[in-house]
Amino acid sequence: MDTPPPSANIPPVRPKPRLSFWDIWNMSFGFLGIQFGFALQNANVSRIFETLGASVDDIPILWVAAPLTGLLIQPVVGYFSDRTWTRLGRRRPYFLMGAVLASLALFVMPNSPTLWFAAGMLWIMDASINISMEPFRAFVGDNLPTDQTTSGFAMQSFFIGTGAIIASSLPYVLTNWFGVPNQAAEGIIPDSVKWSFYLGGAVFFIAVLWTVFRSREYSPEELRSFSEPIDKKTLDGKGVLESKISDSKGQSQIMKGLAVAVVGLILSGWLYSQSLNKELYVFTVGIFIVGVLFMLSGLMQRQGSYANGFVTIMNDFETMPATMKQLAVVQFFSWFALFAMWIYMTPAVTSHLYGTTNTTSKLYNDGADWVGLCMGVYNGVAALVAFGIPVVARFTSRRVTHLLCLSAGGLALLSIYFMNNPDYLMLAMVGIGIAWASILSVPYAILSGSLPAAKMGYYMGVFNFFIVIPQIVAAALLGYLIKSLFGGEPIYALVLGGCSMILAGLLCLRVQDEPKKVSASTAG
């Protein structure tokens, strides 16, 4: 869509229409399929890696593919979806493309012949799921008025919980209800896992297809009419507000980038001199790359190259809203805890509560199936709790609600260390489910109220950085910490996760939660 001519009238401001329960249901239904993919990945990929010969120490670094993929994919998809308009709309083309790719990846993953192939398939699968998932977050901000966003994200939490409880339980259900074997020869993925992934691929595609054809999107003209009037000179060719750019800003980015890159190089050199674990290089090399990207953006601005997506992305990242920066810290510690749980729950439970590390034994596979079932339970709790979160938030505040929920999850993770019976794990899942429901809804509801409508997709993608970065940190550090400080006992990863989640809850109290929508004219 072209920039309106100077004589064009700026559309009058009008309130965004409220949507019905079933409208919100239809626009969120695709998350049922997306969570099928993520739940199967989270509950079974470590099991697949161990089956194909990975040691407990190697598992975190193998998971690095997933966060790196999200770091690259989500802001790019958000940036382009903000500037897309087709017969299917703005976000829905990305829903459909991601669904096709993710469904195919789910069929291939459990047939991985080698460990390196499985690690590569995790990369492809995660990239595909991210293509579908990122626009779903912006979809809520696009379609719902501010007073319905908490309910919209709560509906997504409901479908995430529902999808996850079914998907996580599939290997257990297939084995215990339908007699599908959960054991196989060494180096072979059990049939119960394979068929779980096949079913997940089918559900993923069908659920996303439902949202694509049963929901609608506002046109760019309609979206502009819901925003505060803005000077048309600040809009690019798609009607998207651009950050102010200048030579001085370019110089500033060059200096900041240089400083960050030097820090990354120094830390990498120190790691090499100390002969420390290879996983730690992921963190230091990542710092160096961020510095290089800022230097490139600054150089391009100094040379007058402003009108390109890369410069816009880097500038918008630097000028993100204050509320987003505060939520970033909360997200970091919340998701660090979750990744510690997802990576280490299976080895922690099988070794701490079942007393085995033999991946070919019946005891190990029974424990792994129990973990999958428990993962389903916490997601089921999240589905039930999701609709109660807006109610609690109305009586307290969204910040206090998030604090209470994260504290419940942190205490639940800590409690696993003190258990001596696997059955008690179900009780811990209740607290984790309460935290999970809040993590999936409250931060996004707070964030959507602080973002300019024209950049909803991009900033929702950038917000994913603060999910991805803690995963990279977890993948880089946890293996080293468990091996060096805790004698290789994976249960301590869950202890660290519990402490991290409680800290996240406390940090939520410093977040500015402004219910009023920020106008596009005051952004970036």
Tab-separated table of N, CA, C and O in Angstrom, residues 125-236:
chain	number	residue	atom	x	y	z
A	125	MET	N	12.643	-27.598	12.574
A	125	MET	CA	11.328	-27.673	13.210
A	125	MET	C	11.044	-26.409	14.012
A	125	MET	O	9.949	-25.839	13.936
A	126	ASP	N	12.026	-25.944	14.767
A	126	ASP	CA	11.820	-24.761	15.589
A	126	ASP	C	11.631	-23.516	14.727
A	126	ASP	O	10.803	-22.654	15.038
A	127	ALA	N	12.377	-23.421	13.639
A	127	ALA	CA	12.218	-22.289	12.734
A	127	ALA	C	10.810	-22.255	12.153
A	127	ALA	O	10.162	-21.200	12.089
A	128	SER	N	10.321	-23.414	11.770
A	128	SER	CA	8.993	-23.500	11.158
A	128	SER	C	7.899	-23.135	12.162
A	128	SER	O	6.949	-22.411	11.836
A	129	ILE	N	8.017	-23.636	13.379
A	129	ILE	CA	7.024	-23.313	14.406
A	129	ILE	C	7.051	-21.815	14.714
A	129	ILE	O	6.008	-21.183	14.905
A	130	ASN	N	8.252	-21.228	14.734
A	130	ASN	CA	8.375	-19.795	15.016
A	130	ASN	C	7.736	-18.934	13.934
A	130	ASN	O	7.199	-17.861	14.222
A	131	ILE	N	7.791	-19.384	12.681
A	131	ILE	CA	7.160	-18.631	11.600
A	131	ILE	C	5.658	-18.514	11.843
A	131	ILE	O	5.047	-17.470	11.609
A	132	SER	N	5.055	-19.596	12.330
A	132	SER	CA	3.625	-19.555	12.645
A	132	SER	C	3.341	-18.807	13.938
A	132	SER	O	2.363	-18.049	14.031
A	133	MET	N	4.180	-18.995	14.947
A	133	MET	CA	3.848	-18.509	16.280
A	133	MET	C	3.957	-16.998	16.420
A	133	MET	O	3.075	-16.361	17.005
A	134	GLU	N	5.010	-16.387	15.878
A	134	GLU	CA	5.241	-14.956	16.132
A	134	GLU	C	4.053	-14.090	15.722
A	134	GLU	O	3.594	-13.249	16.498
A	135	PRO	N	3.483	-14.282	14.513
A	135	PRO	CA	2.358	-13.414	14.141
A	135	PRO	C	1.111	-13.625	14.996
A	135	PRO	O	0.262	-12.729	15.064
A	136	PHE	N	0.993	-14.792	15.653
A	136	PHE	CA	-0.169	-15.011	16.512
A	136	PHE	C	-0.188	-14.026	17.676
A	136	PHE	O	-1.263	-13.601	18.126
A	137	ARG	N	0.966	-13.676	18.213
A	137	ARG	CA	1.026	-12.711	19.308
A	137	ARG	C	0.564	-11.333	18.820
A	137	ARG	O	-0.222	-10.653	19.479
A	138	ALA	N	1.072	-10.913	17.659
A	138	ALA	CA	0.672	-9.620	17.113
A	138	ALA	C	-0.795	-9.627	16.699
A	138	ALA	O	-1.453	-8.581	16.710
A	139	PHE	N	-1.320	-10.796	16.332
A	139	PHE	CA	-2.713	-10.944	15.902
A	139	PHE	C	-3.681	-10.444	16.983
A	139	PHE	O	-4.674	-9.792	16.692
A	140	VAL	N	-3.359	-10.751	18.241
A	140	VAL	CA	-4.193	-10.294	19.355
A	140	VAL	C	-4.135	-8.777	19.463
A	140	VAL	O	-5.168	-8.098	19.599
A	141	GLY	N	-2.938	-8.209	19.416
A	141	GLY	CA	-2.793	-6.759	19.494
A	141	GLY	C	-3.469	-6.047	18.328
A	141	GLY	O	-4.016	-4.955	18.488
A	142	ASP	N	-3.429	-6.672	17.140
A	142	ASP	CA	-4.074	-6.073	15.969
A	142	ASP	C	-5.591	-6.023	16.118
A	142	ASP	O	-6.233	-5.026	15.760
A	143	ASN	N	-6.191	-7.089	16.604
A	143	ASN	CA	-7.637	-7.287	16.497
A	143	ASN	C	-8.441	-6.904	17.725
A	143	ASN	O	-9.650	-6.699	17.630
A	144	LEU	N	-7.799	-6.838	18.892
A	144	LEU	CA	-8.559	-6.622	20.116
A	144	LEU	C	-8.318	-5.236	20.700
A	144	LEU	O	-7.185	-4.741	20.677
A	145	PRO	N	-9.360	-4.613	21.258
A	145	PRO	CA	-9.154	-3.368	22.007
A	145	PRO	C	-8.366	-3.649	23.276
A	145	PRO	O	-8.296	-4.801	23.742
A	146	THR	N	-7.797	-2.603	23.857
A	146	THR	CA	-6.905	-2.772	25.004
A	146	THR	C	-7.551	-3.540	26.146
A	146	THR	O	-6.905	-4.387	26.772
A	147	ASP	N	-8.840	-3.291	26.418
A	147	ASP	CA	-9.467	-3.942	27.559
A	147	ASP	C	-9.791	-5.409	27.317
A	147	ASP	O	-10.254	-6.106	28.214
A	148	GLN	N	-9.536	-5.905	26.093
A	148	GLN	CA	-9.745	-7.324	25.811
A	148	GLN	C	-8.445	-8.091	25.591
A	148	GLN	O	-8.478	-9.308	25.391
A	149	THR	N	-7.304	-7.397	25.623
A	149	THR	CA	-6.056	-8.087	25.300
A	149	THR	C	-5.706	-9.160	26.320
A	149	THR	O	-5.224	-10.238	25.955
A	150	THR	N	-5.953	-8.902	27.619
A	150	THR	CA	-5.664	-9.929	28.625
A	150	THR	C	-6.494	-11.174	28.358
A	150	THR	O	-5.996	-12.307	28.444
A	151	SER	N	-7.765	-10.989	28.001
A	151	SER	CA	-8.623	-12.130	27.673
A	151	SER	C	-8.140	-12.829	26.406
A	151	SER	O	-8.199	-14.064	26.306
A	152	GLY	N	-7.659	-12.053	25.436
A	152	GLY	CA	-7.160	-12.646	24.206
A	152	GLY	C	-5.940	-13.523	24.440
A	152	GLY	O	-5.859	-14.656	23.937
A	153	PHE	N	-4.986	-13.009	25.206
A	153	PHE	CA	-3.805	-13.819	25.506
A	153	PHE	C	-4.145	-14.973	26.448
A	153	PHE	O	-3.503	-16.024	26.400
A	154	ALA	N	-5.145	-14.795	27.304
A	154	ALA	CA	-5.596	-15.899	28.153
A	154	ALA	C	-6.195	-17.019	27.312
A	154	ALA	O	-5.995	-18.206	27.602
A	155	MET	N	-6.914	-16.665	26.245
A	155	MET	CA	-7.449	-17.677	25.346
A	155	MET	C	-6.319	-18.443	24.669
A	155	MET	O	-6.377	-19.667	24.515
A	156	GLN	N	-5.275	-17.725	24.269
A	156	GLN	CA	-4.107	-18.411	23.718
A	156	GLN	C	-3.512	-19.361	24.746
A	156	GLN	O	-3.125	-20.493	24.420
A	157	SER	N	-3.448	-18.918	26.007
A	157	SER	CA	-2.925	-19.786	27.068
A	157	SER	C	-3.775	-21.040	27.213
A	157	SER	O	-3.252	-22.132	27.456
A	158	PHE	N	-5.088	-20.882	27.082
A	158	PHE	CA	-5.985	-22.042	27.170
A	158	PHE	C	-5.645	-23.059	26.081
A	158	PHE	O	-5.521	-24.260	26.357
A	159	PHE	N	-5.492	-22.604	24.859
A	159	PHE	CA	-5.185	-23.530	23.780
A	159	PHE	C	-3.771	-24.093	23.894
A	159	PHE	O	-3.519	-25.246	23.534
A	160	ILE	N	-2.841	-23.277	24.387
A	160	ILE	CA	-1.485	-23.780	24.627
A	160	ILE	C	-1.524	-24.898	25.659
A	160	ILE	O	-0.921	-25.959	25.476
A	161	GLY	N	-2.259	-24.667	26.765
A	161	GLY	CA	-2.358	-25.691	27.795
A	161	GLY	C	-3.060	-26.931	27.309
A	161	GLY	O	-2.617	-28.069	27.570
A	162	THR	N	-4.161	-26.750	26.579
A	162	THR	CA	-4.912	-27.898	26.071
A	162	THR	C	-4.076	-28.710	25.087
A	162	THR	O	-4.022	-29.945	25.160
A	163	GLY	N	-3.427	-28.009	24.147
A	163	GLY	CA	-2.591	-28.713	23.181
A	163	GLY	C	-1.435	-29.437	23.839
A	163	GLY	O	-1.100	-30.576	23.475
A	164	ALA	N	-0.840	-28.788	24.822
A	164	ALA	CA	0.332	-29.376	25.468
A	164	ALA	C	-0.021	-30.593	26.307
A	164	ALA	O	0.734	-31.574	26.337
A	165	ILE	N	-1.177	-30.554	27.005
A	165	ILE	CA	-1.520	-31.704	27.841
A	165	ILE	C	-1.778	-32.937	26.986
A	165	ILE	O	-1.396	-34.060	27.340
A	166	ILE	N	-2.390	-32.728	25.823
A	166	ILE	CA	-2.644	-33.865	24.932
A	166	ILE	C	-1.345	-34.340	24.297
A	166	ILE	O	-1.025	-35.535	24.309
A	167	ALA	N	-0.573	-33.396	23.755
A	167	ALA	CA	0.648	-33.774	23.040
A	167	ALA	C	1.690	-34.396	23.972
A	167	ALA	O	2.329	-35.399	23.625
A	168	SER	N	1.868	-33.817	25.166
A	168	SER	CA	2.860	-34.343	26.098
A	168	SER	C	2.493	-35.743	26.577
A	168	SER	O	3.369	-36.550	26.911
A	169	SER	N	1.192	-36.032	26.628
A	169	SER	CA	0.726	-37.326	27.131
A	169	SER	C	0.693	-38.407	26.055
A	169	SER	O	0.492	-39.582	26.376
A	170	LEU	N	0.880	-38.027	24.793
A	170	LEU	CA	0.699	-38.993	23.711
A	170	LEU	C	1.565	-40.248	23.838
A	170	LEU	O	1.047	-41.366	23.673
A	171	PRO	N	2.893	-40.150	24.105
A	171	PRO	CA	3.666	-41.390	24.221
A	171	PRO	C	3.136	-42.313	25.330
A	171	PRO	O	3.045	-43.540	25.137
A	172	TYR	N	2.761	-41.734	26.470
A	172	TYR	CA	2.217	-42.523	27.582
A	172	TYR	C	0.892	-43.164	27.185
A	172	TYR	O	0.663	-44.361	27.417
A	173	VAL	N	0.020	-42.365	26.562
A	173	VAL	CA	-1.305	-42.869	26.172
A	173	VAL	C	-1.177	-43.962	25.118
A	173	VAL	O	-1.838	-45.012	25.200
A	174	LEU	N	-0.333	-43.741	24.123
A	174	LEU	CA	-0.177	-44.740	23.064
A	174	LEU	C	0.365	-46.057	23.606
A	174	LEU	O	-0.044	-47.139	23.168
A	175	THR	N	1.257	-45.978	24.601
A	175	THR	CA	1.834	-47.190	25.175
A	175	THR	C	0.861	-47.898	26.109
A	175	THR	O	0.648	-49.119	26.001
A	176	ASN	N	0.243	-47.152	27.011
A	176	ASN	CA	-0.564	-47.771	28.062
A	176	ASN	C	-2.021	-48.007	27.671
A	176	ASN	O	-2.690	-48.831	28.286
A	177	TRP	N	-2.519	-47.304	26.682
A	177	TRP	CA	-3.904	-47.503	26.261
A	177	TRP	C	-4.027	-48.291	24.960
A	177	TRP	O	-4.994	-48.997	24.753
A	178	PHE	N	-3.011	-48.141	24.090
A	178	PHE	CA	-3.113	-48.781	22.777
A	178	PHE	C	-2.003	-49.785	22.507
A	178	PHE	O	-1.938	-50.352	21.411
A	179	GLY	N	-1.128	-49.997	23.485
A	179	GLY	CA	-0.111	-51.041	23.360
A	179	GLY	C	1.012	-50.745	22.390
A	179	GLY	O	1.716	-51.666	21.964
A	180	VAL	N	1.222	-49.484	22.037
A	180	VAL	CA	2.327	-49.134	21.146
A	180	VAL	C	3.636	-49.214	21.947
A	180	VAL	O	3.732	-48.635	23.029
A	181	PRO	N	4.647	-49.934	21.470
A	181	PRO	CA	5.885	-50.126	22.246
A	181	PRO	C	6.588	-48.812	22.565
A	181	PRO	O	6.657	-47.919	21.722
A	182	ASN	N	7.097	-48.712	23.810
A	182	ASN	CA	7.874	-47.534	24.186
A	182	ASN	C	9.351	-47.879	24.353
A	182	ASN	O	10.122	-47.087	24.889
A	183	GLN	N	9.749	-49.060	23.908
A	183	GLN	CA	11.149	-49.466	23.904
A	183	GLN	C	11.546	-49.861	22.492
A	183	GLN	O	10.716	-50.290	21.685
A	184	ALA	N	12.814	-49.696	22.204
A	184	ALA	CA	13.334	-50.077	20.893
A	184	ALA	C	14.803	-50.434	21.063
A	184	ALA	O	15.395	-50.249	22.141
A	185	ALA	N	15.395	-50.957	19.999
A	185	ALA	CA	16.817	-51.293	20.041
A	185	ALA	C	17.645	-50.036	20.259
A	185	ALA	O	17.180	-48.909	20.025
A	186	GLU	N	18.861	-50.213	20.697
A	186	GLU	CA	19.741	-49.078	20.969
A	186	GLU	C	19.898	-48.204	19.729
A	186	GLU	O	20.136	-48.691	18.624
A	187	GLY	N	19.722	-46.897	19.915
A	187	GLY	CA	19.856	-45.960	18.813
A	187	GLY	C	18.611	-45.803	17.958
A	187	GLY	O	18.635	-45.073	16.968
A	188	ILE	N	17.502	-46.441	18.339
A	188	ILE	CA	16.250	-46.371	17.577
A	188	ILE	C	15.185	-45.677	18.427
A	188	ILE	O	15.015	-45.994	19.604
A	189	ILE	N	14.453	-44.746	17.843
A	189	ILE	CA	13.396	-44.030	18.555
A	189	ILE	C	12.196	-44.956	18.720
A	189	ILE	O	11.751	-45.577	17.738
A	190	PRO	N	11.635	-45.090	19.910
A	190	PRO	CA	10.483	-45.981	20.111
A	190	PRO	C	9.281	-45.570	19.257
A	190	PRO	O	9.092	-44.401	18.938
A	191	ASP	N	8.445	-46.566	18.911
A	191	ASP	CA	7.270	-46.305	18.081
A	191	ASP	C	6.287	-45.340	18.750
A	191	ASP	O	5.582	-44.582	18.073
A	192	SER	N	6.213	-45.382	20.084
A	192	SER	CA	5.274	-44.485	20.778
A	192	SER	C	5.635	-43.019	20.531
A	192	SER	O	4.756	-42.165	20.398
A	193	VAL	N	6.934	-42.726	20.453
A	193	VAL	CA	7.377	-41.363	20.174
A	193	VAL	C	7.128	-41.014	18.705
A	193	VAL	O	6.655	-39.917	18.377
A	194	LYS	N	7.425	-41.953	17.819
A	194	LYS	CA	7.217	-41.694	16.393
A	194	LYS	C	5.765	-41.353	16.086
A	194	LYS	O	5.467	-40.353	15.431
A	195	TRP	N	4.829	-42.181	16.585
A	195	TRP	CA	3.423	-41.947	16.283
A	195	TRP	C	2.895	-40.684	16.956
A	195	TRP	O	1.985	-40.028	16.444
A	196	SER	N	3.486	-40.312	18.069
A	196	SER	CA	3.111	-39.052	18.709
A	196	SER	C	3.443	-37.869	17.804
A	196	SER	O	2.657	-36.929	17.654
A	197	PHE	N	4.606	-37.914	17.177
A	197	PHE	CA	5.008	-36.841	16.283
A	197	PHE	C	4.151	-36.824	15.013
A	197	PHE	O	3.829	-35.742	14.500
A	198	TYR	N	3.780	-38.005	14.506
A	198	TYR	CA	2.925	-38.045	13.318
A	198	TYR	C	1.569	-37.400	13.608
A	198	TYR	O	1.061	-36.599	12.817
A	199	LEU	N	0.978	-37.759	14.739
A	199	LEU	CA	-0.315	-37.175	15.119
A	199	LEU	C	-0.181	-35.671	15.339
A	199	LEU	O	-1.052	-34.884	14.953
A	200	GLY	N	0.931	-35.264	15.958
A	200	GLY	CA	1.170	-33.849	16.204
A	200	GLY	C	1.261	-33.044	14.919
A	200	GLY	O	0.740	-31.926	14.829
A	201	GLY	N	1.926	-33.593	13.913
A	201	GLY	CA	2.029	-32.908	12.632
A	201	GLY	C	0.673	-32.666	11.992
A	201	GLY	O	0.401	-31.594	11.440
A	202	ALA	N	-0.205	-33.672	12.084
A	202	ALA	CA	-1.547	-33.531	11.500
A	202	ALA	C	-2.369	-32.481	12.246
A	202	ALA	O	-3.027	-31.629	11.635
A	203	VAL	N	-2.337	-32.524	13.574
A	203	VAL	CA	-3.102	-31.570	14.374
A	203	VAL	C	-2.588	-30.155	14.162
A	203	VAL	O	-3.379	-29.198	14.070
A	204	PHE	N	-1.282	-29.986	14.084
A	204	PHE	CA	-0.691	-28.669	13.858
A	204	PHE	C	-1.297	-28.030	12.616
A	204	PHE	O	-1.775	-26.880	12.648
A	205	PHE	N	-1.280	-28.766	11.523
A	205	PHE	CA	-1.740	-28.207	10.252
A	205	PHE	C	-3.234	-27.882	10.285
A	205	PHE	O	-3.661	-26.807	9.860
A	206	ILE	N	-4.038	-28.782	10.819
A	206	ILE	CA	-5.492	-28.592	10.825
A	206	ILE	C	-5.887	-27.405	11.711
A	206	ILE	O	-6.739	-26.585	11.349
A	207	ALA	N	-5.260	-27.297	12.885
A	207	ALA	CA	-5.618	-26.216	13.817
A	207	ALA	C	-5.273	-24.847	13.249
A	207	ALA	O	-6.060	-23.892	13.352
A	208	VAL	N	-4.105	-24.717	12.653
A	208	VAL	CA	-3.719	-23.432	12.075
A	208	VAL	C	-4.611	-23.098	10.886
A	208	VAL	O	-5.020	-21.941	10.687
A	209	LEU	N	-4.958	-24.105	10.109
A	209	LEU	CA	-5.851	-23.896	8.975
A	209	LEU	C	-7.205	-23.345	9.442
A	209	LEU	O	-7.818	-22.505	8.766
A	210	TRP	N	-7.673	-23.809	10.604
A	210	TRP	CA	-8.935	-23.323	11.162
A	210	TRP	C	-8.879	-21.802	11.385
A	210	TRP	O	-9.789	-21.075	10.997
A	211	THR	N	-7.798	-21.331	12.017
A	211	THR	CA	-7.663	-19.892	12.267
A	211	THR	C	-7.533	-19.116	10.959
A	211	THR	O	-8.096	-18.025	10.816
A	212	VAL	N	-6.808	-19.643	9.995
A	212	VAL	CA	-6.606	-18.945	8.723
A	212	VAL	C	-7.938	-18.661	8.044
A	212	VAL	O	-8.166	-17.568	7.507
A	213	PHE	N	-8.842	-19.634	8.092
A	213	PHE	CA	-10.091	-19.483	7.341
A	213	PHE	C	-11.298	-19.090	8.192
A	213	PHE	O	-12.361	-18.781	7.652
A	214	ARG	N	-11.148	-19.071	9.523
A	214	ARG	CA	-12.276	-18.737	10.389
A	214	ARG	C	-12.089	-17.410	11.130
A	214	ARG	O	-12.848	-17.098	12.048
A	215	SER	N	-11.086	-16.648	10.759
A	215	SER	CA	-10.867	-15.347	11.389
A	215	SER	C	-10.579	-14.318	10.310
A	215	SER	O	-10.290	-14.660	9.167
A	216	ARG	N	-10.667	-13.058	10.683
A	216	ARG	CA	-10.420	-11.976	9.739
A	216	ARG	C	-9.381	-11.025	10.314
A	216	ARG	O	-9.031	-11.103	11.500
A	217	GLU	N	-8.872	-10.156	9.462
A	217	GLU	CA	-7.920	-9.135	9.887
A	217	GLU	C	-8.377	-7.772	9.406
A	217	GLU	O	-9.043	-7.650	8.372
A	218	TYR	N	-8.003	-6.744	10.164
A	218	TYR	CA	-8.276	-5.381	9.736
A	218	TYR	C	-7.272	-4.978	8.662
A	218	TYR	O	-6.088	-5.311	8.739
A	219	SER	N	-7.744	-4.239	7.682
A	219	SER	CA	-6.862	-3.746	6.627
A	219	SER	C	-5.938	-2.671	7.195
A	219	SER	O	-6.188	-2.125	8.277
A	220	PRO	N	-4.846	-2.324	6.485
A	220	PRO	CA	-3.974	-1.246	6.966
A	220	PRO	C	-4.721	0.057	7.190
A	220	PRO	O	-4.432	0.789	8.131
A	221	GLU	N	-5.700	0.354	6.306
A	221	GLU	CA	-6.484	1.579	6.482
A	221	GLU	C	-7.281	1.542	7.788
A	221	GLU	O	-7.354	2.546	8.519
A	222	GLU	N	-7.895	0.398	8.067
A	222	GLU	CA	-8.668	0.262	9.303
A	222	GLU	C	-7.767	0.369	10.525
A	222	GLU	O	-8.124	1.018	11.521
A	223	LEU	N	-6.604	-0.259	10.471
A	223	LEU	CA	-5.687	-0.203	11.615
A	223	LEU	C	-5.248	1.224	11.897
A	223	LEU	O	-5.142	1.639	13.051
A	224	ARG	N	-4.992	2.010	10.832
A	224	ARG	CA	-4.587	3.399	11.048
A	224	ARG	C	-5.709	4.206	11.679
A	224	ARG	O	-5.474	5.139	12.437
A	225	SER	N	-6.952	3.840	11.344
A	225	SER	CA	-8.072	4.603	11.897
A	225	SER	C	-8.273	4.340	13.385
A	225	SER	O	-8.950	5.108	14.063
A	226	PHE	N	-7.666	3.250	13.917
A	226	PHE	CA	-7.757	2.963	15.345
A	226	PHE	C	-6.662	3.661	16.128
A	226	PHE	O	-6.658	3.650	17.348
A	227	SER	N	-5.662	4.266	15.452
A	227	SER	CA	-4.518	4.875	16.122
A	227	SER	C	-4.735	6.367	16.273
A	227	SER	O	-5.610	6.962	15.650
A	228	GLU	N	-3.901	6.989	17.091
A	228	GLU	CA	-3.916	8.443	17.192
A	228	GLU	C	-3.448	9.034	15.853
A	228	GLU	O	-2.638	8.435	15.153
A	229	PRO	N	-3.960	10.198	15.473
A	229	PRO	CA	-3.488	10.821	14.236
A	229	PRO	C	-1.990	11.050	14.286
A	229	PRO	O	-1.447	11.453	15.315
A	230	ILE	N	-1.321	10.814	13.175
A	230	ILE	CA	0.130	10.985	13.119
A	230	ILE	C	0.513	11.725	11.846
A	230	ILE	O	-0.201	11.731	10.852
A	231	ASP	N	1.656	12.350	11.881
A	231	ASP	CA	2.154	13.081	10.719
A	231	ASP	C	2.536	12.080	9.645
A	231	ASP	O	3.375	11.210	9.855
A	232	LYS	N	1.952	12.201	8.461
A	232	LYS	CA	2.186	11.210	7.414
A	232	LYS	C	3.641	11.199	6.949
A	232	LYS	O	4.093	10.243	6.336
A	233	LYS	N	4.420	12.247	7.244
A	233	LYS	CA	5.820	12.250	6.845
A	233	LYS	C	6.644	11.230	7.631
A	233	LYS	O	7.745	10.887	7.237
A	234	THR	N	6.103	10.786	8.757
A	234	THR	CA	6.849	9.816	9.558
A	234	THR	C	6.562	8.391	9.136
A	234	THR	O	7.066	7.458	9.739
A	235	LEU	N	5.705	8.223	8.090
A	235	LEU	CA	5.336	6.882	7.672
A	235	LEU	C	6.153	6.439	6.474
A	235	LEU	O	6.464	7.217	5.585
A	236	ASP	N	6.483	5.135	6.437
A	236	ASP	CA	7.126	4.590	5.254
A	236	ASP	C	6.062	4.182	4.245
A	236	ASP	O	4.882	4.450	4.404
